Coordinates of C-alpha atoms in Angstrom, one line a residue:
M5 CA 3.2 -46.2 -50.1
T6 CA 3.8 -50.0 -50.5
H7 CA 5.2 -51.7 -53.6
K8 CA 1.8 -53.2 -54.3
E9 CA 0.1 -49.8 -54.1
R10 CA 2.6 -48.3 -56.5
M11 CA 2.2 -51.1 -59.0
L12 CA -1.6 -51.0 -58.9
M13 CA -1.5 -47.2 -59.4
A14 CA 0.7 -47.7 -62.4
V15 CA -1.7 -50.3 -63.8
R16 CA -4.6 -47.9 -63.4
G17 CA -2.7 -45.1 -65.1
E18 CA -2.4 -43.1 -61.9
M19 CA 0.8 -41.5 -60.6
P20 CA 2.4 -43.0 -57.5
D21 CA 5.2 -41.2 -55.5
V22 CA 8.0 -43.0 -57.3
L23 CA 8.4 -45.4 -60.2
P24 CA 7.8 -49.0 -59.1
Y25 CA 10.9 -51.3 -59.5
A26 CA 10.3 -55.0 -59.7
P27 CA 13.3 -56.7 -61.4
R28 CA 12.8 -60.3 -62.4
F29 CA 15.9 -62.4 -61.5
D30 CA 14.6 -66.0 -61.0
L31 CA 17.1 -67.4 -63.6
W32 CA 20.0 -65.5 -62.1
F33 CA 19.0 -66.8 -58.6
S34 CA 18.5 -70.4 -59.6
A35 CA 21.8 -70.6 -61.6
N36 CA 23.9 -68.9 -58.9
S37 CA 22.2 -70.9 -56.1
Y38 CA 22.9 -74.1 -58.0
T39 CA 26.6 -73.2 -58.5
N40 CA 26.9 -71.6 -55.1
T41 CA 28.0 -68.3 -56.5
L42 CA 25.4 -65.9 -55.0
P43 CA 26.9 -62.6 -53.7
L44 CA 28.2 -63.2 -50.2
Q45 CA 25.7 -60.8 -48.6
H46 CA 22.8 -62.9 -50.0
R47 CA 24.0 -66.5 -49.5
G48 CA 21.4 -68.5 -47.7
R49 CA 18.6 -66.3 -48.7
T50 CA 15.7 -67.0 -51.0
A51 CA 15.0 -64.9 -54.1
D52 CA 12.2 -63.1 -52.3
E53 CA 14.4 -62.4 -49.3
I54 CA 17.1 -60.9 -51.6
A55 CA 14.5 -58.6 -53.2
R56 CA 13.2 -57.5 -49.9
A57 CA 16.7 -57.0 -48.5
E58 CA 17.5 -54.7 -51.4
G59 CA 14.1 -52.9 -51.1
W60 CA 12.7 -54.0 -54.4
A61 CA 9.2 -55.1 -55.3
L62 CA 8.8 -58.8 -55.9
H63 CA 8.4 -59.9 -59.5
K64 CA 5.4 -62.3 -59.4
V65 CA 4.2 -62.6 -63.0
I66 CA 5.7 -65.8 -64.4
P67 CA 4.8 -68.9 -62.3
E68 CA 7.7 -71.0 -60.9
L69 CA 7.1 -74.1 -63.0
L70 CA 9.8 -76.3 -61.4
K71 CA 8.9 -75.4 -57.8
V72 CA 5.8 -77.5 -57.3
R73 CA 4.0 -78.9 -54.3
T74 CA 3.7 -82.4 -55.8
P75 CA 4.7 -83.8 -59.2
E76 CA 1.1 -83.7 -60.2
D77 CA 1.2 -79.9 -60.4
N78 CA 3.0 -80.0 -63.7
V79 CA 2.6 -83.5 -64.9
Y80 CA 0.6 -82.2 -67.9
R81 CA 3.4 -79.9 -68.9
G82 CA 3.5 -81.6 -72.3
L83 CA -0.2 -80.6 -72.8
G84 CA 0.5 -77.0 -71.8
L85 CA -1.7 -77.4 -68.7
Y86 CA -0.7 -76.8 -65.1
S87 CA -2.1 -77.0 -61.6
L88 CA 0.2 -74.6 -59.8
R89 CA -0.4 -72.6 -56.7
E90 CA -0.2 -69.5 -58.9
C91 CA -3.1 -70.8 -61.0
G92 CA -6.0 -70.7 -58.7
Y93 CA -7.3 -73.8 -60.4
R94 CA -6.5 -77.5 -60.9
I95 CA -6.7 -79.6 -64.1
R96 CA -8.4 -82.9 -64.0
L97 CA -8.7 -85.5 -66.8
S98 CA -11.7 -87.8 -67.0
T99 CA -11.2 -91.5 -66.5
N100 CA -11.6 -91.9 -70.3
V101 CA -7.9 -90.8 -70.5
Q102 CA -5.3 -93.0 -68.8
V103 CA -2.1 -91.3 -68.0
K104 CA 1.2 -93.3 -67.7
V105 CA 4.3 -91.5 -66.4
Q106 CA 7.8 -92.7 -66.6
R107 CA 10.4 -90.7 -64.8
S108 CA 14.2 -91.0 -64.9
E109 CA 17.1 -88.7 -64.1
G110 CA 16.4 -85.4 -65.9
S111 CA 13.6 -86.9 -68.1
T112 CA 9.9 -87.4 -67.8
R113 CA 7.8 -89.3 -70.4
V114 CA 4.0 -89.1 -70.3
E115 CA 1.7 -91.3 -72.4
Y116 CA -2.0 -90.5 -72.8
H117 CA -4.1 -93.5 -73.7
T118 CA -7.5 -92.8 -75.1
P119 CA -10.2 -94.8 -77.0
V120 CA -9.1 -93.0 -80.2
G121 CA -5.3 -93.6 -79.8
V122 CA -2.2 -92.9 -77.8
I123 CA 0.1 -89.9 -77.8
S124 CA 3.3 -89.4 -75.8
V125 CA 5.4 -86.4 -74.8
T126 CA 8.9 -86.3 -73.2
E127 CA 10.4 -83.4 -71.3
V128 CA 14.0 -83.0 -70.1
I129 CA 16.1 -80.9 -67.9
T130 CA 19.9 -81.2 -68.4
E131 CA 22.9 -80.2 -66.3
E132 CA 23.5 -77.3 -68.6
M133 CA 20.0 -76.1 -68.2
R134 CA 20.2 -76.3 -64.4
R135 CA 23.5 -74.3 -64.4
A136 CA 21.8 -71.8 -66.6
G137 CA 19.0 -71.4 -64.1
A138 CA 16.3 -73.0 -66.3
S139 CA 12.8 -72.3 -64.9
I140 CA 11.0 -74.8 -67.2
T141 CA 11.7 -78.2 -68.7
W142 CA 12.4 -78.6 -72.4
I143 CA 9.9 -80.5 -74.5
Q144 CA 12.1 -83.1 -76.3
E145 CA 9.3 -85.1 -77.8
R146 CA 6.3 -83.1 -79.0
A147 CA 2.7 -84.3 -78.9
I148 CA 2.0 -84.0 -82.6
K149 CA 4.1 -86.2 -84.7
R150 CA 1.5 -87.3 -87.4
V151 CA -1.8 -85.9 -88.6
E152 CA -3.8 -88.5 -86.6
D153 CA -2.5 -87.0 -83.3
Y154 CA -4.7 -83.9 -83.8
A155 CA -7.8 -86.0 -83.1
I156 CA -6.3 -87.7 -80.1
L157 CA -5.4 -84.4 -78.5
A158 CA -8.9 -83.1 -79.3
Y159 CA -10.3 -86.1 -77.4
I160 CA -8.1 -85.4 -74.4
F161 CA -9.1 -81.7 -74.3
D162 CA -12.7 -82.7 -74.6
N163 CA -12.2 -84.6 -71.4
V164 CA -10.5 -81.8 -69.4
E165 CA -12.2 -80.2 -66.4
V166 CA -10.9 -77.0 -64.7
L167 CA -11.6 -76.9 -61.0
P168 CA -11.2 -73.8 -58.8
D169 CA -8.4 -73.9 -56.2
Y170 CA -8.7 -70.4 -54.7
E171 CA -7.4 -71.5 -51.3
S172 CA -3.9 -72.4 -52.5
Y173 CA -3.7 -69.2 -54.5
A174 CA -4.9 -67.0 -51.6
K175 CA -2.2 -68.5 -49.4
W176 CA 0.5 -67.6 -51.9
Q177 CA -1.1 -64.2 -52.3
A178 CA -0.9 -63.6 -48.5
E179 CA 2.8 -64.7 -48.5
I180 CA 3.6 -62.0 -51.0
G181 CA 1.5 -59.4 -49.1
D182 CA 2.1 -55.8 -50.0
D183 CA 5.5 -56.5 -51.7
S184 CA 4.0 -57.1 -55.1
I185 CA 0.9 -58.0 -57.2
A186 CA 0.4 -61.7 -57.0
T187 CA -0.4 -62.3 -60.7
M188 CA -2.7 -65.3 -61.2
Y189 CA -1.6 -67.6 -64.0
G190 CA -4.3 -68.0 -66.6
S191 CA -2.5 -69.3 -69.6
F192 CA 0.9 -68.7 -71.4
C193 CA -1.0 -68.9 -74.6
A194 CA -3.5 -66.3 -75.5
S195 CA -5.5 -68.5 -77.8
P196 CA -6.1 -72.2 -78.8
I197 CA -4.1 -71.9 -82.0
Q198 CA -1.1 -70.3 -80.1
H199 CA -1.4 -73.2 -77.7
I200 CA -0.9 -75.6 -80.6
Q201 CA 2.0 -73.5 -81.9
R202 CA 3.7 -73.2 -78.5
D203 CA 3.2 -76.6 -77.0
F204 CA 2.5 -79.3 -79.6
L205 CA 4.8 -78.6 -82.6
E206 CA 8.3 -77.6 -83.3
A207 CA 8.5 -73.9 -84.1
T208 CA 9.1 -74.1 -87.8
D209 CA 7.0 -77.3 -88.2
F210 CA 4.0 -75.3 -87.0
F211 CA 3.9 -73.0 -90.0
I212 CA 3.9 -75.9 -92.4
E213 CA 1.2 -77.7 -90.4
Y214 CA -0.8 -74.4 -90.2
Q215 CA -0.9 -74.4 -94.0
D216 CA -1.3 -78.1 -94.7
H217 CA -3.7 -79.3 -91.9
Q218 CA -6.1 -76.4 -91.3
K219 CA -9.1 -78.7 -90.8
E220 CA -7.5 -80.9 -88.2
M221 CA -5.9 -77.9 -86.4
Q222 CA -9.2 -76.0 -86.2
R223 CA -10.9 -79.1 -84.8
L224 CA -8.3 -79.3 -82.1
A225 CA -8.5 -75.6 -81.5
A226 CA -12.2 -75.9 -80.8
S227 CA -11.6 -78.5 -78.1
I228 CA -8.8 -76.4 -76.5
G229 CA -11.2 -73.4 -76.7
R230 CA -13.7 -75.1 -74.5
V231 CA -11.0 -75.6 -71.9
Y232 CA -10.0 -71.9 -72.2
D233 CA -13.6 -70.9 -71.6
Q234 CA -13.4 -72.9 -68.4
L235 CA -10.1 -71.3 -67.4
L236 CA -11.5 -67.8 -68.0
H237 CA -14.6 -68.5 -66.0
V238 CA -12.6 -69.8 -63.0
V239 CA -9.9 -67.0 -63.0
A240 CA -12.6 -64.3 -63.5
K241 CA -14.3 -65.4 -60.2
S242 CA -11.0 -65.7 -58.3
P243 CA -9.5 -63.3 -55.7
A244 CA -6.8 -62.2 -58.1
E245 CA -6.3 -58.6 -59.1
V246 CA -4.2 -59.3 -62.2
V247 CA -4.3 -62.3 -64.5
L248 CA -1.6 -63.5 -66.9
W249 CA -3.2 -64.3 -70.3
G250 CA -0.8 -64.8 -73.1
A251 CA 3.0 -64.7 -73.7
N252 CA 5.8 -64.7 -76.1
Y253 CA 4.8 -62.3 -78.8
D254 CA 7.2 -61.7 -81.6
D255 CA 6.5 -60.2 -85.0
M256 CA 8.4 -63.0 -86.8
I257 CA 6.9 -65.9 -84.8
T258 CA 3.4 -64.4 -84.1
Y259 CA 3.6 -62.3 -87.2
P260 CA 1.0 -59.5 -87.7
P261 CA -1.7 -61.2 -89.9
Y262 CA -1.5 -64.3 -87.7
F263 CA -1.7 -62.3 -84.5
E264 CA -4.7 -60.4 -85.7
K265 CA -6.5 -63.5 -86.8
E266 CA -5.6 -66.1 -84.2
I267 CA -4.6 -64.1 -81.1
T268 CA -6.4 -60.8 -81.0
P269 CA -10.0 -62.2 -80.7
W270 CA -9.1 -64.2 -77.6
L271 CA -7.3 -61.3 -76.0
L272 CA -10.3 -59.1 -76.5
K273 CA -12.6 -61.8 -75.1
A274 CA -10.3 -62.4 -72.1
G275 CA -9.9 -58.7 -71.5
D276 CA -13.7 -58.0 -71.5
L277 CA -14.5 -60.8 -69.2
L278 CA -11.7 -60.2 -66.7
R279 CA -12.2 -56.5 -66.6
A280 CA -15.9 -57.0 -66.0
N281 CA -14.9 -58.9 -62.9
G282 CA -12.5 -56.2 -61.7
K283 CA -9.2 -57.7 -62.9
A284 CA -6.4 -56.4 -65.1
V285 CA -4.9 -58.5 -67.9
I286 CA -1.2 -58.8 -68.3
C287 CA 0.7 -60.3 -71.2
H288 CA 4.4 -61.4 -71.3
C289 CA 5.3 -59.5 -74.4
D290 CA 9.0 -60.4 -74.7
G291 CA 10.3 -60.5 -78.3
E292 CA 10.5 -58.2 -81.3
N293 CA 7.3 -56.2 -81.2
L294 CA 8.0 -53.7 -84.0
G295 CA 5.3 -55.1 -86.3
L296 CA 2.9 -55.7 -83.5
L297 CA 2.9 -52.3 -81.8
D298 CA -0.6 -51.3 -82.9
L299 CA -2.1 -54.8 -82.6
I300 CA -0.9 -55.2 -79.0
H301 CA -2.0 -51.6 -78.2
D302 CA -5.5 -52.4 -79.3
S303 CA -5.7 -56.0 -78.0
G304 CA -7.6 -55.1 -74.9
I305 CA -4.8 -56.0 -72.4
N306 CA -3.8 -53.7 -69.6
I307 CA -0.2 -54.5 -68.9
A308 CA 2.6 -55.4 -71.3
E309 CA 5.3 -57.2 -69.3
A310 CA 8.8 -58.1 -70.3
V311 CA 8.9 -55.2 -72.8
C312 CA 12.4 -55.3 -74.3
P313 CA 13.5 -52.2 -76.2
A314 CA 16.6 -51.4 -78.3
P315 CA 19.4 -52.3 -78.3
M316 CA 18.1 -55.8 -78.1
T317 CA 15.2 -55.2 -80.4
K318 CA 14.3 -52.6 -83.0
V319 CA 11.9 -50.5 -80.9
S320 CA 13.4 -47.8 -78.6
I321 CA 12.0 -47.2 -75.1
D322 CA 11.0 -43.7 -76.4
E323 CA 8.9 -45.3 -79.1
Y324 CA 7.3 -47.8 -76.8
Y325 CA 6.2 -45.1 -74.4
K326 CA 5.0 -42.9 -77.2
R327 CA 2.9 -45.6 -78.8
W328 CA 1.7 -47.5 -75.7
G329 CA 1.8 -45.0 -72.8
D330 CA -1.7 -43.7 -73.3
K331 CA -3.3 -47.0 -72.7
L332 CA -0.9 -49.8 -71.7
T333 CA 1.2 -50.1 -68.6
I334 CA 4.8 -51.0 -69.6
F335 CA 6.4 -53.4 -67.2
G336 CA 10.1 -53.9 -68.1
G337 CA 12.0 -51.4 -70.3
I338 CA 15.5 -52.5 -69.2
P339 CA 17.1 -54.9 -71.8
Q340 CA 19.0 -57.7 -70.1
S341 CA 22.0 -57.1 -72.3
L342 CA 22.7 -53.9 -70.2
L343 CA 23.5 -56.2 -67.2
L344 CA 26.3 -58.0 -69.0
E345 CA 29.8 -56.9 -69.2
E346 CA 30.1 -58.7 -72.6
T347 CA 27.4 -56.6 -74.3
A348 CA 27.3 -53.3 -72.4
S349 CA 30.1 -51.2 -71.0
E350 CA 29.6 -49.1 -67.8
Q351 CA 29.1 -46.1 -70.1
D352 CA 26.5 -48.0 -72.1
F353 CA 24.6 -48.8 -68.9
K354 CA 24.8 -45.2 -67.7
D355 CA 23.8 -43.7 -71.0
Y356 CA 20.8 -45.9 -71.4
L357 CA 19.5 -45.0 -67.9
D358 CA 20.1 -41.3 -68.5
N359 CA 17.8 -41.6 -71.5
F360 CA 15.3 -43.9 -69.9
F361 CA 14.1 -41.4 -67.3
K362 CA 13.6 -38.8 -70.0
A363 CA 11.9 -41.2 -72.4
V364 CA 9.2 -42.3 -69.9
A365 CA 8.3 -38.8 -68.5
P366 CA 6.0 -38.0 -66.8
G367 CA 6.2 -41.6 -65.5
T368 CA 2.6 -42.9 -65.6
R369 CA 2.0 -46.5 -66.6
I370 CA 5.6 -47.6 -66.0
I371 CA 6.8 -50.5 -63.8
V372 CA 10.6 -50.7 -64.2
G373 CA 11.8 -54.2 -64.8
I374 CA 14.3 -56.4 -66.7
A375 CA 13.3 -57.8 -70.0
D376 CA 13.0 -60.7 -70.1
T377 CA 14.9 -61.6 -67.0
T378 CA 18.3 -61.1 -65.3
P379 CA 20.8 -63.5 -66.9
P380 CA 22.8 -65.8 -64.7
N381 CA 26.1 -64.1 -65.6
A382 CA 24.7 -60.6 -65.0
I383 CA 26.6 -58.0 -63.0
F384 CA 24.4 -58.0 -59.9
D385 CA 25.7 -54.6 -58.8
R386 CA 24.0 -53.1 -61.9
L387 CA 20.7 -54.4 -60.6
V388 CA 21.5 -52.7 -57.3
R389 CA 22.5 -49.4 -59.0
L390 CA 19.5 -49.5 -61.2
G391 CA 17.3 -49.6 -58.0
E392 CA 19.3 -46.8 -56.5
R393 CA 18.7 -44.6 -59.6
V394 CA 15.0 -45.4 -59.6
D395 CA 14.8 -44.3 -55.9
K396 CA 16.8 -41.1 -56.7
E397 CA 15.5 -40.1 -60.2
G398 CA 12.2 -41.9 -60.3
R399 CA 10.3 -39.4 -58.2
L400 CA 7.1 -38.6 -60.0
P401 CA 6.2 -36.7 -62.1
L402 CA 9.4 -37.0 -64.1
A403 CA 10.6 -33.9 -65.9
K404 CA 9.6 -33.6 -69.5
T405 CA 13.0 -33.1 -71.0
S406 CA 14.0 -34.2 -74.5
A407 CA 15.0 -37.8 -74.7
R408 CA 17.7 -39.1 -77.0
H409 CA 16.1 -41.3 -79.5
E410 CA 17.7 -44.8 -79.7
A411 CA 17.7 -45.9 -83.3
P412 CA 17.5 -49.6 -84.1
T413 CA 20.9 -51.2 -84.2
S414 CA 20.2 -53.5 -87.1
A415 CA 21.1 -52.7 -90.6
A416 CA 18.8 -50.6 -92.8
V417 CA 16.0 -52.6 -94.4
P418 CA 16.2 -52.8 -98.1
Q419 CA 13.2 -52.4 -100.3
A420 CA 11.8 -55.5 -101.9
A421 CA 13.1 -56.0 -105.4
S422 CA 10.8 -56.7 -108.4
H423 CA 10.3 -60.4 -109.0
A424 CA 10.2 -59.9 -112.8
V425 CA 13.0 -61.7 -114.7
S426 CA 14.1 -60.9 -118.2
E427 CA 13.8 -64.4 -119.4
E428 CA 10.0 -65.1 -119.7
V429 CA 10.7 -68.8 -119.7
F430 CA 11.6 -68.8 -116.0
R431 CA 8.5 -66.8 -114.8
T432 CA 6.4 -69.9 -114.0
V433 CA 9.1 -71.5 -111.8
Q434 CA 9.8 -68.2 -110.1
Q435 CA 6.1 -67.7 -109.4
D436 CA 5.9 -71.2 -108.0
V437 CA 8.6 -70.4 -105.5
L438 CA 7.1 -67.0 -104.5
T439 CA 3.7 -68.6 -103.9
G440 CA 5.1 -71.8 -102.3
N441 CA 3.4 -74.0 -104.8
R442 CA 5.2 -77.3 -104.5
E443 CA 2.9 -79.2 -106.7
S444 CA 3.1 -77.1 -109.8
I445 CA 6.8 -76.3 -109.5
I446 CA 7.7 -79.9 -110.2
A447 CA 5.7 -79.9 -113.4
H448 CA 7.1 -76.6 -114.6
V449 CA 10.7 -77.7 -113.8
E450 CA 10.2 -80.9 -115.7
Q451 CA 8.7 -79.0 -118.7
L452 CA 11.8 -76.7 -118.8
L453 CA 14.2 -79.7 -118.7
A454 CA 12.2 -81.3 -121.5
Q455 CA 12.7 -78.1 -123.5
G456 CA 16.4 -78.4 -123.1
V457 CA 16.8 -75.6 -120.5
S458 CA 19.8 -76.3 -118.3
A459 CA 19.3 -77.2 -114.7
H460 CA 21.8 -74.6 -113.7
E461 CA 19.8 -71.8 -115.3
I462 CA 16.5 -73.1 -113.8
L463 CA 18.1 -73.0 -110.4
Q464 CA 19.7 -69.6 -110.7
K465 CA 17.2 -67.7 -112.8
G466 CA 14.0 -69.4 -111.7
M467 CA 14.5 -70.4 -108.1
I468 CA 17.3 -68.6 -106.4
S469 CA 16.2 -65.3 -108.0
A470 CA 12.8 -65.8 -106.5
M471 CA 14.2 -66.7 -103.1
D472 CA 16.3 -63.4 -103.2
V473 CA 13.0 -61.6 -103.6
I474 CA 11.5 -63.5 -100.7
G475 CA 14.5 -62.6 -98.6
A476 CA 14.2 -58.9 -99.4
Q477 CA 10.5 -58.9 -98.7
F478 CA 11.0 -60.8 -95.4
K479 CA 13.7 -58.3 -94.4
A480 CA 11.3 -55.4 -95.2
G481 CA 8.4 -57.0 -93.2
D482 CA 6.3 -57.6 -96.3
V483 CA 6.2 -61.3 -96.0
F484 CA 6.5 -63.5 -92.9
I485 CA 7.8 -66.9 -91.8
P486 CA 5.1 -69.1 -93.4
E487 CA 5.8 -67.6 -96.9
V488 CA 9.5 -68.1 -96.4
L489 CA 9.1 -71.7 -95.3
L490 CA 6.6 -72.6 -98.0
A491 CA 8.8 -71.0 -100.7
A492 CA 11.8 -72.9 -99.4
R493 CA 9.8 -76.1 -99.4
A494 CA 8.8 -75.6 -103.0
M495 CA 12.4 -74.9 -103.9
N496 CA 13.5 -78.1 -102.2
E497 CA 10.9 -80.1 -104.1
A498 CA 12.2 -78.8 -107.3
L499 CA 15.8 -79.4 -106.3
R500 CA 15.0 -83.1 -106.0
I501 CA 14.2 -83.0 -109.7
L502 CA 17.2 -81.0 -110.6
E503 CA 19.8 -82.9 -108.5
P504 CA 20.6 -85.6 -111.1
Y505 CA 21.2 -82.9 -113.7
L506 CA 23.4 -80.9 -111.3
A507 CA 25.5 -83.8 -110.2
T508 CA 27.7 -83.5 -113.4
G509 CA 29.4 -80.5 -111.9
D510 CA 27.8 -77.8 -114.0
L511 CA 26.7 -76.0 -110.9
A512 CA 29.3 -74.0 -109.0
T513 CA 27.9 -73.5 -105.6
R514 CA 27.7 -70.0 -104.3
G515 CA 29.2 -71.1 -101.0
K516 CA 29.0 -73.6 -98.2
V517 CA 27.8 -72.8 -94.6
V518 CA 27.9 -75.0 -91.4
I519 CA 25.3 -73.7 -88.9
G520 CA 24.4 -74.8 -85.4
T521 CA 23.3 -73.6 -81.9
V522 CA 26.1 -73.7 -79.3
R523 CA 26.4 -76.1 -76.4
G524 CA 23.9 -75.7 -73.6
D525 CA 21.3 -74.0 -75.8
L526 CA 18.3 -75.9 -77.2
H527 CA 16.7 -73.0 -79.0
D528 CA 16.6 -73.5 -82.7
I529 CA 13.9 -71.4 -84.5
G530 CA 16.2 -68.5 -85.2
K531 CA 18.9 -70.9 -86.4
N532 CA 16.4 -72.8 -88.6
M533 CA 15.2 -69.5 -90.2
V534 CA 18.8 -68.5 -91.0
A535 CA 19.5 -71.9 -92.5
T536 CA 16.3 -71.7 -94.6
M537 CA 17.1 -68.2 -95.9
L538 CA 20.7 -69.2 -96.7
R539 CA 19.6 -72.3 -98.4
G540 CA 17.1 -70.3 -100.4
A541 CA 20.0 -68.0 -101.5
G542 CA 21.6 -70.9 -103.2
L543 CA 24.1 -71.8 -100.5
E544 CA 25.0 -75.3 -99.5
I545 CA 24.0 -75.7 -95.8
Q546 CA 25.0 -78.2 -93.2
D547 CA 22.7 -77.8 -90.2
I548 CA 24.3 -79.7 -87.3
G549 CA 21.5 -78.9 -84.8
A550 CA 21.3 -77.4 -81.3
N551 CA 23.3 -78.0 -78.1
V552 CA 26.5 -78.5 -80.2
K553 CA 29.8 -78.9 -78.5
P554 CA 32.9 -77.0 -79.7
E555 CA 34.6 -80.1 -80.8
A556 CA 31.6 -81.0 -83.0
F557 CA 31.8 -77.6 -84.7
V558 CA 35.5 -78.2 -85.3
N559 CA 34.8 -81.7 -86.8
A560 CA 32.1 -80.2 -89.0
V561 CA 34.5 -77.6 -90.3
R562 CA 37.1 -80.2 -90.9
D563 CA 34.7 -82.7 -92.6
H564 CA 32.7 -80.2 -94.7
G565 CA 35.2 -77.5 -95.5
P566 CA 32.7 -74.6 -95.3
D567 CA 33.3 -71.0 -96.3
V568 CA 31.3 -69.8 -93.3
L569 CA 30.5 -71.2 -89.8
A570 CA 27.4 -69.7 -88.3
L571 CA 26.9 -69.9 -84.5
S572 CA 23.6 -69.2 -82.7
A573 CA 22.9 -68.6 -79.0
L574 CA 19.7 -67.3 -77.4
L575 CA 20.8 -67.6 -73.8
T576 CA 23.3 -65.2 -72.2
T577 CA 24.8 -68.2 -70.4
T578 CA 25.7 -69.9 -73.6
M579 CA 27.2 -66.9 -75.3
P580 CA 30.7 -67.8 -74.0
E581 CA 30.5 -71.0 -75.9
M582 CA 30.9 -69.0 -79.1
R583 CA 34.4 -67.9 -77.9
E584 CA 35.1 -71.5 -77.0
V585 CA 34.3 -72.6 -80.6
I586 CA 36.6 -70.0 -82.1
T587 CA 39.4 -71.0 -79.6
A588 CA 38.9 -74.7 -80.6
L589 CA 39.1 -73.8 -84.3
T590 CA 42.4 -71.9 -83.7
A591 CA 43.8 -74.9 -81.7
A592 CA 42.9 -77.2 -84.5
G593 CA 44.6 -75.0 -87.1
L594 CA 41.3 -74.3 -88.9
R595 CA 40.5 -70.7 -87.9
E596 CA 42.0 -69.1 -91.0
K597 CA 40.1 -71.5 -93.2
V598 CA 36.6 -70.4 -92.3
K599 CA 34.7 -67.2 -91.6
V600 CA 32.8 -67.2 -88.3
I601 CA 29.5 -65.3 -87.8
V602 CA 27.4 -65.1 -84.7
G603 CA 23.8 -64.2 -83.9
G604 CA 21.0 -64.6 -81.4
A605 CA 19.0 -62.3 -79.1
P606 CA 21.6 -61.4 -76.5
V607 CA 24.5 -61.1 -79.0
N608 CA 25.6 -57.8 -80.6
D609 CA 28.4 -56.3 -82.7
R610 CA 30.5 -55.5 -79.7
Y611 CA 30.5 -59.1 -78.4
A612 CA 31.2 -60.5 -81.9
H613 CA 34.3 -58.2 -82.2
D614 CA 35.5 -59.1 -78.7
I615 CA 35.5 -62.9 -79.3
G616 CA 37.1 -62.6 -82.7
A617 CA 34.2 -63.4 -84.9
D618 CA 34.1 -62.1 -88.5
G619 CA 30.6 -60.7 -88.3
Y620 CA 27.3 -60.4 -86.5
A621 CA 23.8 -60.7 -87.9
A622 CA 20.7 -59.4 -86.1
D623 CA 18.3 -61.6 -88.0
A624 CA 17.9 -64.0 -90.9
G625 CA 17.8 -61.3 -93.5
D626 CA 21.0 -59.7 -92.2
A627 CA 22.6 -63.2 -92.1
V628 CA 22.1 -63.6 -95.8
L629 CA 23.6 -60.2 -96.6
L630 CA 26.5 -60.8 -94.2
V631 CA 27.4 -64.2 -95.7
K632 CA 27.2 -62.9 -99.3
R633 CA 29.5 -60.1 -98.3
L634 CA 32.0 -62.4 -96.7
L635 CA 31.9 -64.8 -99.7
A636 CA 32.5 -61.8 -102.0
D637 CA 35.4 -60.6 -99.9
R638 CA 36.9 -64.1 -99.9
K639 CA 36.5 -64.5 -103.7
C640 CA 38.1 -61.1 -104.2
A641 CA 41.0 -62.0 -102.0
V642 CA 41.5 -65.3 -103.9
E643 CA 41.5 -63.5 -107.2
I644 CA 44.0 -61.0 -106.0
E645 CA 46.3 -63.7 -104.7
E646 CA 46.0 -65.6 -108.0
E647 CA 46.8 -62.4 -109.9
R648 CA 49.9 -61.9 -107.7
S649 CA 51.1 -65.5 -108.2
R650 CA 50.9 -65.0 -112.0

C-alpha cells in the first residue's frame, strides 16, 4: 500500500494497514539548510529526498510561499492572493489597477493605484527569519491604515479575476506521485472577514475595527466574497483530490461566536461544493481549539490538519479523538514541543507516544504528523524514532486499551466574580468598562469628579474592579478578545480624564511591568493581550515591542525600574533568547532587582525553571494571576525586611 493510498483511506474513514506518517519539517529543513547544519546523512538532499530516504509520506498541505517560479507568483502577498503551482489558478488584476513594486534587500513594497485611491503594503524577511527557516514573509506595513482604505481594497477585489492553471498543478502533483496527497491550495482564510483579519490589519487592531467600522468591513467582505466564489469554482473543477480551505483557528483569535458567524457559513459552503465535485476539504487547525471543538466538528470539513494537543494546548489527544474521530480525520497529533530537549525529556517523549497509540485506537481517521511543524532546533532523531514506532506499533486496528488522560497543563480556571460593588456610586463607571462604552464613561467619570469623589477611588473601585471581572470572565471563556479590548479602551479613555488628578501622587501604583517579544520573533498578539490585561489590572505597563534585543530589555529595566519583566516567544528558535535576556540582566547587576516571567506557545514550566525565570504563564489570564502573586510576594518580603530592620 502506498503512502497516498493510506492517507486517502484515512480521509475516507477506512482502515489502512498502518497509520500514515507524514511529518511536516519544512522550517527545520530551511533553517538547517541555511546554516549548513543538516544531519550528515542528509546533506545535499532536498526535503522530499530526506522524507523518502526515511520512508515517510511527504507533507504537502501548506504551499511553499517562498519557493516560487517567478516573483509574480507571490507579488500580491500583501493582498492575501497567490498564483503558486500548488494553487491550480492564477490571479490577474484588471488594467484599472496599476501595481508598482519596489524591491530591496529583504524588503518588498507594493503600491496599488486605483481610480479611488492608493494603498501600499510592505513585506520583509530578515536574517533572523531565514535562520529560523521562515516559510513566509512578514507583513510590516498592512493594507488598512485608515477607514478610506476599505473602499480602495474593495475596488481592487472587484477587479480581480481567477484563472485556472491546472497544468502547473498537475505537473507538481505528478512529481509527488504516490508519496502523498498533493493538497491544492484554495485559501488560507476560510471566509472574507477572516481574510481581512489575517491579511489587512494588525491582530489586535482588527477587533477594534470589527466593532467600529462594520459597514466598511462588510462592503469589503462582499468584494472579497466574489473572488472567493471564483476560487471555489476553479478549484472544484480541478484535478485535485484534497483542497486546503481555511487556516489558523484559535478560540481566542477566532473566538466561538465570531467563528460561528463569520467562518462557519463559508466552510459549509466550500465543503458542500467541493464534496459535490469529489474533493475533500482540509483546514490547518493549529492553535487552541478547546472552545471550537464542536464548531469545527460541525463545520463541514473533512480533515483537521496541524492538530496540536496538550501539553502545548488545553485539549488532550484523547479528547480530540473522542470528539472528532467519528467524522473528522485528524492530521497531526504530535506537539512540536516533544521534539525539543528544552521542553520535553526523553521520558516525556516516550510517555506521550505510549499514550498516543492507546488514545487513537482503533486508528481510523488518523494521519500522524507534527503540529504545527518541526522546529529548526528539534532533535531530528526523535522524528526518526517516531516513524519507527509508527511502523512497529501503528499496525491497524490498534488495540482498544485504556489511555492515560492528559489533563491540561494550565492553571485551573476561576469562576467569574460578580461585578456588583458595594458603593452604588461607582456602578455606572464599572458598567461602562464592562460594556466597553468609551463615550459614556467620560461623562460618568466627570460627574463623579464634580461630586468630589477622588480619582483614586474612581480608578480602583469603578474601573480596575471591572477589569478584574473582565479578566476572570476571559479566563473562564465567558468573554473574548473584543470585549477585553473594548473594556481596556474605555478604561484608557477614562484615564485621560483622571490623569491630572492622579498626578499629585495620591495613586500608589499596584506595580510596574516591562513587556516585549524577544529578538528574532515578530509575533505580538499574545504579548499585546497580556499587556492589555495587565494594564486593566491597574499595573503600569511599558510595552517595548517585538524583536527586542537582550540589551534593549536590560536598558528598559534600568530606565523604568519595573517590578516584573515579561518575555514572550512564539517560535522555538527564539526561546533561547529568553535565557540570553536573563544572562544579560545578571551581567548588568539587575537580575535581583526584577522578577522575570516568560510565556508563548512553545514555552512551558520546565523551560522557565531551566533558564532561571521566576514564573511561566500559559495565557493572558494566567499572566495577571502570576504577576499579582509575584508582587504580593515582593511586598511581603519588603515588609518582613523592614520589620527586621526595626
